[in-house]
Amino acid sequence: MQKVKIPRTVDPAKAAQKRLDYDGIIQASLFKRLAEMTEGVKRDAEVYLSFEIDEQRLVVISGKANIEVDLECQRCNESFTHRCEVEFTYTPYYSEKSEQDAPECYDLVDLNEYGEVDLIQLVEDEFILELPQIAMHDEADCSVDSNNMVFGDIPEEIEESKPNPFDVLKSLKQ
């Protein structure tokens, strides 16, 4: 099956009434913020989106996506490929009432001025949230051994020359 381009924006209510499913790609060039936060985006994102109405009559956007990005290992400073895989479930934010009615398993997504959801921004936000805080190779793949990352020992003479600050309390105790 040929992958098609995911639309940039979609009206979630209309899509949910039609029970639309999208299975396609989002071009790597559209992920500008993700490219700034990484060493580069390697390929287009594979995205699956499903729109439906749940038992509470809420519009639900659920999906899966994956992409490969280059990250710089913070241990050895070499570049490596990281695969981001995300799953998400959203419901549109219409008012404070919709925020209270939404179950905790749904995240809220804002609509633009036309009442549509920006799908590219939504997927890009999920990828950014999935990035590791500290990017590192697996220890087996990294050129720097974590056991050899010692930056010196404290000399014994310095340890002994410092007086104990609690020695003053000994005299007060007697």
Short mmCIF file of C-alpha atoms in Angstrom, two decimals:
data_model
loop_
_atom_site.label_atom_id
_atom_site.label_comp_id
_atom_site.label_asym_id
_atom_site.label_seq_id
_atom_site.Cartn_x
_atom_site.Cartn_y
_atom_site.Cartn_z
CA MET A 1 0.00 0.00 0.00
CA GLN A 2 1.34 3.41 -0.96
CA LYS A 3 1.79 5.92 1.83
CA VAL A 4 0.04 9.26 1.29
CA LYS A 5 0.79 12.65 2.80
CA ILE A 6 -1.11 13.42 6.00
CA PRO A 7 -3.10 16.69 5.70
CA ARG A 8 -1.68 19.69 7.56
CA THR A 9 -4.95 20.52 9.35
CA VAL A 10 -8.25 18.73 9.82
CA ASP A 11 -11.61 19.51 11.45
CA PRO A 12 -11.72 16.89 14.23
CA ALA A 13 -15.51 16.90 14.65
CA LYS A 14 -16.19 16.27 10.95
CA ALA A 15 -13.42 13.68 10.74
CA ALA A 16 -14.79 11.86 13.81
CA GLN A 17 -18.33 11.80 12.40
CA LYS A 18 -16.95 10.20 9.23
CA ARG A 19 -14.67 7.89 11.32
CA LEU A 20 -11.67 8.83 9.18
CA ASP A 21 -8.36 7.02 9.39
CA TYR A 22 -5.14 8.37 7.93
CA ASP A 23 -2.15 6.14 7.25
CA GLY A 24 0.68 8.01 5.63
CA ILE A 25 3.75 10.16 5.99
CA ILE A 26 4.71 13.63 7.09
CA GLN A 27 7.74 15.01 5.28
CA ALA A 28 10.87 15.48 7.39
CA SER A 29 11.28 19.05 6.11
CA LEU A 30 8.09 20.07 7.96
CA PHE A 31 9.59 19.26 11.38
CA LYS A 32 11.61 22.46 11.82
CA ARG A 33 11.57 22.54 15.64
CA LEU A 34 12.55 18.86 15.85
CA ALA A 35 15.44 19.47 13.45
CA GLU A 36 16.67 22.36 15.65
CA MET A 37 16.64 20.17 18.77
CA THR A 38 18.51 17.28 17.15
CA GLU A 39 21.45 16.82 14.80
CA GLY A 40 18.95 16.23 11.97
CA VAL A 41 15.87 14.34 10.90
CA LYS A 42 16.83 11.24 8.89
CA ARG A 43 13.58 10.34 7.14
CA ASP A 44 9.89 11.14 6.79
CA ALA A 45 7.62 10.26 9.70
CA GLU A 46 5.29 7.29 9.36
CA VAL A 47 1.97 8.31 10.91
CA TYR A 48 -1.33 6.54 11.59
CA LEU A 49 -4.26 8.68 12.83
CA SER A 50 -7.79 7.65 13.74
CA PHE A 51 -10.75 9.93 14.47
CA GLU A 52 -13.79 8.70 16.36
CA ILE A 53 -16.46 9.61 18.90
CA ASP A 54 -16.26 7.78 22.24
CA GLU A 55 -18.98 6.67 24.67
CA GLN A 56 -19.10 10.13 26.28
CA ARG A 57 -19.72 11.68 22.85
CA LEU A 58 -16.23 13.24 22.89
CA VAL A 59 -14.19 13.59 19.72
CA VAL A 60 -11.09 11.41 20.04
CA ILE A 61 -7.90 11.64 17.97
CA SER A 62 -5.64 8.66 18.51
CA GLY A 63 -2.53 7.69 16.65
CA LYS A 64 0.93 6.26 16.36
CA ALA A 65 3.99 7.72 14.70
CA ASN A 66 7.67 6.99 14.29
CA ILE A 67 10.69 8.78 12.91
CA GLU A 68 14.48 8.53 13.02
CA VAL A 69 16.65 11.45 14.14
CA ASP A 70 20.37 11.94 14.69
CA LEU A 71 21.45 12.81 18.23
CA GLU A 72 24.85 13.64 19.71
CA CYS A 73 25.99 11.26 22.43
CA GLN A 74 26.74 13.25 25.58
CA ARG A 75 29.34 10.69 26.64
CA CYS A 76 31.53 10.49 23.51
CA ASN A 77 30.23 13.43 21.38
CA GLU A 78 29.61 11.17 18.36
CA SER A 79 26.41 11.21 16.37
CA PHE A 80 23.99 8.25 16.49
CA THR A 81 20.56 7.41 15.15
CA HIS A 82 17.61 7.40 17.56
CA ARG A 83 14.20 5.98 16.65
CA CYS A 84 11.29 7.95 18.14
CA GLU A 85 8.08 5.96 18.48
CA VAL A 86 5.03 7.65 20.00
CA GLU A 87 1.41 6.78 20.74
CA PHE A 88 -1.10 9.45 21.68
CA THR A 89 -4.77 10.10 22.38
CA TYR A 90 -6.23 13.61 22.23
CA THR A 91 -9.57 15.32 22.49
CA PRO A 92 -10.13 18.89 21.23
CA TYR A 93 -10.29 21.71 23.78
CA TYR A 94 -13.47 23.69 23.18
CA SER A 95 -14.06 25.24 26.63
CA GLU A 96 -13.38 24.72 30.32
CA LYS A 97 -16.33 22.31 30.37
CA SER A 98 -14.62 20.06 27.82
CA GLU A 99 -11.50 20.11 30.00
CA GLN A 100 -13.50 18.90 33.02
CA ASP A 101 -15.42 16.26 31.02
CA ALA A 102 -12.34 14.76 29.39
CA PRO A 103 -11.01 11.57 31.02
CA GLU A 104 -7.44 11.68 32.31
CA CYS A 105 -6.24 9.31 29.58
CA TYR A 106 -6.95 11.99 26.94
CA ASP A 107 -4.65 14.94 26.39
CA LEU A 108 -6.24 18.19 25.24
CA VAL A 109 -5.34 19.79 21.92
CA ASP A 110 -6.05 23.39 20.96
CA LEU A 111 -7.88 24.28 17.77
CA ASN A 112 -6.74 27.02 15.41
CA GLU A 113 -8.89 30.02 14.42
CA TYR A 114 -10.75 27.87 11.86
CA GLY A 115 -11.66 25.16 14.38
CA GLU A 116 -9.10 22.71 13.00
CA VAL A 117 -6.24 20.75 14.55
CA ASP A 118 -2.72 21.23 13.17
CA LEU A 119 -1.71 17.57 12.77
CA ILE A 120 1.92 18.29 11.89
CA GLN A 121 2.43 20.37 15.04
CA LEU A 122 0.64 17.74 17.13
CA VAL A 123 2.88 14.92 15.89
CA GLU A 124 6.02 17.08 16.13
CA ASP A 125 5.20 17.94 19.76
CA GLU A 126 4.92 14.24 20.55
CA PHE A 127 8.32 13.54 18.96
CA ILE A 128 9.94 16.39 20.92
CA LEU A 129 8.50 15.08 24.19
CA GLU A 130 9.86 11.60 23.41
CA LEU A 131 13.46 12.79 22.93
CA PRO A 132 15.77 11.63 25.74
CA GLN A 133 16.85 14.25 28.27
CA ILE A 134 20.46 13.10 27.97
CA ALA A 135 21.23 11.49 24.64
CA MET A 136 23.67 8.60 24.89
CA HIS A 137 24.58 5.48 22.93
CA ASP A 138 24.01 2.08 24.47
CA GLU A 139 27.08 1.33 26.57
CA ALA A 140 28.06 -1.48 24.20
CA ASP A 141 28.05 0.89 21.20
CA CYS A 142 29.71 3.89 22.85
CA SER A 143 33.43 4.48 22.32
CA VAL A 144 33.81 5.75 25.92
CA ASP A 145 33.58 3.17 28.70
CA SER A 146 31.51 4.52 31.61
CA ASN A 147 33.81 2.73 34.10
CA ASN A 148 36.75 4.85 32.90
CA MET A 149 34.97 8.16 33.43
CA VAL A 150 36.77 9.07 36.66
CA PHE A 151 38.06 12.59 36.82
CA GLY A 152 40.57 12.29 39.66
CA ASP A 153 40.83 11.43 43.33
CA ILE A 154 40.88 13.72 46.33
CA PRO A 155 44.41 13.89 47.78
CA GLU A 156 44.67 12.43 51.30
CA GLU A 157 46.58 15.43 52.72
CA ILE A 158 43.70 17.80 51.96
CA GLU A 159 41.20 15.50 53.64
CA GLU A 160 43.26 15.34 56.85
CA SER A 161 44.08 19.05 57.12
CA LYS A 162 40.47 20.22 57.41
CA PRO A 163 39.31 20.59 61.01
CA ASN A 164 36.00 19.08 61.97
CA PRO A 165 33.46 21.92 62.49
CA PHE A 166 31.67 19.90 65.17
CA ASP A 167 34.72 19.69 67.42
CA VAL A 168 33.55 22.94 69.07
CA LEU A 169 30.37 21.20 70.21
CA LYS A 170 32.39 18.57 72.13
CA SER A 171 33.65 21.23 74.53
CA LEU A 172 30.12 22.60 75.05
CA LYS A 173 28.78 19.15 75.84
CA GLN A 174 31.16 18.74 78.83
#
